XYZ file of C-alpha atoms in Angstrom:
251
model
C 103.666 -103.833 -165.403
C 103.172 -100.835 -168.034
C 99.437 -100.565 -166.850
C 100.182 -100.614 -163.250
C 103.077 -97.834 -163.591
C 99.921 -95.441 -165.306
C 97.559 -96.613 -162.650
C 100.581 -95.326 -160.187
C 101.024 -92.369 -162.345
C 97.880 -90.985 -162.569
C 96.779 -91.433 -158.811
C 100.010 -89.739 -157.675
C 99.194 -86.896 -160.244
C 95.686 -86.537 -158.897
C 96.959 -86.618 -155.442
C 99.820 -84.059 -156.021
C 96.757 -81.433 -157.696
C 95.069 -81.849 -154.941
C 97.129 -81.610 -152.228
C 98.858 -78.667 -154.226
C 95.630 -76.599 -154.428
C 93.927 -76.740 -150.899
C 92.387 -80.297 -150.694
C 92.523 -81.928 -147.094
C 94.381 -84.888 -146.553
C 91.500 -87.382 -146.321
C 90.108 -86.368 -149.797
C 93.751 -86.866 -151.297
C 93.768 -90.368 -149.774
C 90.501 -91.375 -150.710
C 90.777 -90.101 -154.278
C 93.816 -91.846 -154.910
C 92.617 -95.043 -153.200
C 89.578 -95.071 -155.509
C 91.678 -94.450 -158.549
C 93.681 -97.610 -157.940
C 90.496 -99.733 -157.181
C 88.846 -98.659 -159.981
C 91.656 -99.491 -162.370
C 91.537 -103.135 -160.926
C 93.974 -103.014 -158.070
C 92.736 -104.508 -155.141
C 95.122 -102.860 -152.483
C 97.171 -99.584 -152.628
C 98.937 -98.093 -149.598
C 98.568 -94.418 -149.581
C 100.325 -91.986 -147.192
C 99.905 -88.403 -147.621
C 101.872 -85.696 -145.684
C 101.751 -81.978 -146.492
C 105.271 -82.301 -148.174
C 104.809 -85.438 -150.132
C 103.081 -88.221 -150.788
C 104.272 -92.023 -150.852
C 102.303 -94.770 -152.875
C 102.606 -98.677 -153.064
C 101.277 -101.216 -155.229
C 101.670 -104.516 -153.268
C 100.545 -106.697 -155.993
C 102.996 -105.590 -158.441
C 105.616 -104.668 -156.176
C 105.844 -100.709 -157.219
C 106.468 -98.026 -154.666
C 106.787 -94.420 -155.475
C 107.215 -90.907 -153.548
C 106.123 -87.811 -154.821
C 107.234 -84.663 -153.167
C 105.031 -81.427 -152.877
C 106.968 -78.207 -153.225
C 104.375 -75.325 -153.403
C 100.493 -75.417 -152.242
C 97.962 -72.590 -152.827
C 94.364 -72.395 -152.955
C 92.700 -73.262 -156.376
C 89.637 -75.100 -155.679
C 88.378 -75.107 -159.332
C 91.328 -77.571 -160.101
C 90.110 -79.733 -156.673
C 86.601 -79.786 -158.637
C 88.305 -80.371 -161.826
C 90.048 -83.790 -160.708
C 86.763 -84.893 -158.620
C 84.952 -84.786 -161.711
C 87.422 -86.658 -163.685
C 87.633 -89.098 -160.883
C 83.900 -89.870 -160.758
C 83.877 -90.196 -164.725
C 86.713 -92.762 -164.424
C 84.792 -94.680 -161.864
C 81.461 -94.723 -163.988
C 83.841 -95.751 -167.311
C 82.953 -92.704 -169.437
C 86.837 -92.045 -169.708
C 89.465 -94.299 -169.889
C 93.043 -94.327 -167.908
C 95.028 -92.687 -170.491
C 92.348 -90.135 -171.101
C 92.227 -89.571 -167.217
C 95.942 -88.976 -167.091
C 96.131 -86.932 -170.049
C 93.584 -84.435 -168.715
C 95.052 -84.470 -165.183
C 98.396 -83.464 -167.098
C 96.279 -80.439 -168.785
C 94.839 -79.569 -165.237
C 98.149 -79.479 -163.733
C 99.678 -77.360 -166.440
C 96.566 -74.569 -166.514
C 97.061 -71.469 -165.415
C 94.688 -69.617 -163.061
C 91.571 -69.269 -164.530
C 90.691 -65.670 -163.287
C 93.310 -62.744 -164.301
C 94.643 -60.588 -161.520
C 92.421 -57.659 -162.144
C 89.526 -59.935 -161.413
C 90.866 -61.385 -158.151
C 91.874 -57.911 -157.217
C 88.040 -56.501 -157.740
C 86.847 -59.701 -155.645
C 89.137 -58.705 -152.825
C 87.829 -55.122 -153.055
C 84.337 -56.240 -152.802
C 84.888 -59.026 -150.082
C 86.608 -56.222 -147.854
C 83.857 -53.772 -148.534
C 81.222 -56.179 -148.006
C 82.528 -57.922 -144.733
C 83.632 -54.390 -143.266
C 79.974 -53.315 -142.983
C 78.591 -56.422 -142.123
C 81.149 -56.543 -139.229
C 81.106 -53.058 -138.217
C 77.893 -51.684 -139.363
C 79.914 -48.514 -140.481
C 78.728 -47.735 -143.917
C 79.841 -43.873 -144.596
C 81.407 -43.261 -148.398
C 85.012 -42.223 -146.673
C 85.282 -45.349 -144.656
C 83.752 -47.410 -147.595
C 86.022 -45.891 -150.246
C 88.987 -46.270 -147.682
C 88.390 -49.987 -147.124
C 88.360 -50.484 -150.946
C 91.437 -48.869 -151.315
C 93.267 -50.725 -148.645
C 91.864 -54.079 -149.521
C 92.477 -53.935 -153.317
C 96.109 -52.365 -152.540
C 96.800 -55.039 -149.751
C 95.584 -58.014 -152.040
C 97.915 -56.634 -154.957
C 100.745 -56.598 -152.657
C 100.209 -60.167 -151.253
C 99.683 -61.495 -154.908
C 102.906 -59.925 -156.833
C 105.243 -60.839 -153.514
C 103.608 -64.560 -153.690
C 104.449 -64.584 -157.653
C 107.817 -63.156 -157.674
C 109.724 -63.428 -154.608
C 108.004 -66.230 -152.856
C 109.195 -66.104 -149.521
C 106.912 -67.689 -147.223
C 104.750 -65.134 -144.941
C 106.542 -62.255 -146.437
C 103.662 -61.437 -148.328
C 101.126 -61.527 -145.565
C 103.495 -59.386 -143.489
C 103.843 -56.480 -146.075
C 100.306 -56.373 -147.244
C 99.094 -56.133 -143.501
C 101.808 -53.228 -142.921
C 100.474 -51.534 -146.094
C 96.869 -51.626 -145.007
C 97.975 -50.558 -141.900
C 99.626 -47.548 -143.414
C 96.550 -46.720 -145.731
C 94.029 -46.978 -142.598
C 96.201 -44.285 -140.406
C 96.622 -41.845 -143.469
C 92.546 -42.017 -143.471
C 93.006 -41.372 -139.736
C 95.545 -38.255 -139.750
C 94.329 -36.873 -143.305
C 90.823 -37.481 -143.639
C 89.554 -37.116 -140.100
C 88.412 -40.911 -139.445
C 87.557 -42.140 -136.052
C 89.540 -44.679 -134.483
C 86.706 -46.778 -134.673
C 86.339 -46.081 -138.528
C 90.206 -47.025 -138.947
C 89.728 -50.271 -137.322
C 86.829 -50.986 -139.669
C 89.062 -50.497 -142.431
C 91.732 -52.744 -141.000
C 89.147 -55.310 -140.295
C 87.682 -55.051 -144.025
C 90.937 -55.078 -145.666
C 92.579 -57.792 -143.993
C 89.854 -60.394 -144.895
C 90.905 -61.634 -148.314
C 94.281 -62.468 -146.478
C 92.854 -64.552 -143.623
C 93.640 -68.239 -144.349
C 90.529 -69.685 -144.103
C 90.681 -72.900 -146.162
C 93.976 -73.822 -144.778
C 92.384 -73.451 -141.144
C 89.597 -75.203 -142.128
C 91.380 -78.367 -143.606
C 93.794 -78.379 -140.446
C 90.522 -78.896 -138.596
C 88.939 -81.447 -140.959
C 92.673 -83.248 -140.940
C 92.859 -83.526 -137.336
C 89.279 -84.823 -136.573
C 89.971 -87.411 -139.580
C 92.987 -88.470 -137.410
C 95.915 -87.052 -139.522
C 97.448 -85.766 -136.529
C 100.940 -85.111 -138.477
C 99.274 -83.022 -141.606
C 96.471 -81.606 -139.208
C 98.546 -79.651 -136.698
C 101.105 -78.929 -139.491
C 98.818 -77.353 -141.594
C 97.409 -75.278 -138.774
C 100.789 -73.956 -137.722
C 101.326 -72.751 -140.974
C 97.818 -70.940 -141.013
C 98.810 -69.745 -137.646
C 102.063 -68.141 -138.710
C 100.480 -66.639 -141.970
C 97.852 -64.833 -139.179
C 100.981 -64.042 -136.887
C 102.525 -62.202 -139.955
C 99.220 -60.322 -140.787
C 98.888 -59.442 -137.015
C 102.691 -58.238 -136.808
C 102.386 -55.987 -140.035
C 99.291 -54.468 -138.556
C 100.819 -54.293 -135.063
C 103.996 -52.603 -136.276
C 102.390 -49.933 -138.465
C 99.783 -48.940 -135.275
C 102.755 -48.777 -133.109
C 104.795 -46.657 -135.099
C 102.305 -43.944 -135.683
């Protein structure tokens, strides 16, 4: 019974890390099932939703529910769990080592510091602005870098301090729109250049991974989690759009 409980705890922890850090539902279910199979249990019933995981081992009569309270995007943790799962399948690590390393992954803080994330947001903003609009004058590029960096900083700190869903996207978009409008009024930017600044600076905020996961979940037949994840992504996009529209309409 102790071994069965350890197997269940390990599988649930792996599923929790995957689901909390941006993995699609099918990957979570497949990984948990493989863990129990490789641990010697022929049957495991796993039911995964965005807000919780239910798992049962009928052979020993164990059932447990694991709620999921927060979700973010950290594909490095997803890759680490997948790597450990493959090592466990190949018998390179035992079950206790697997469980211990999962706890280490779960407790680990973000690998990249904020300044590096913000720098990446600036690079993404400028690069995609030029790629989408073909505007490459230094004033527009510099303003895009400023708007992208400030917008992502607002998005990051509100998510970590306030933790009110969709408020971070709204305020970040509002500030991006303000910076772009100030460039229009004070720096003499044309309206196409102002729009280019907005387009580029918003790119780091767009929920691309959730949208893709929503599509993949729906295609895989998860008609509860797929549309729910899509609605979450649509609300994020809506918050971004409202922030920009409000700032543009106030000018």
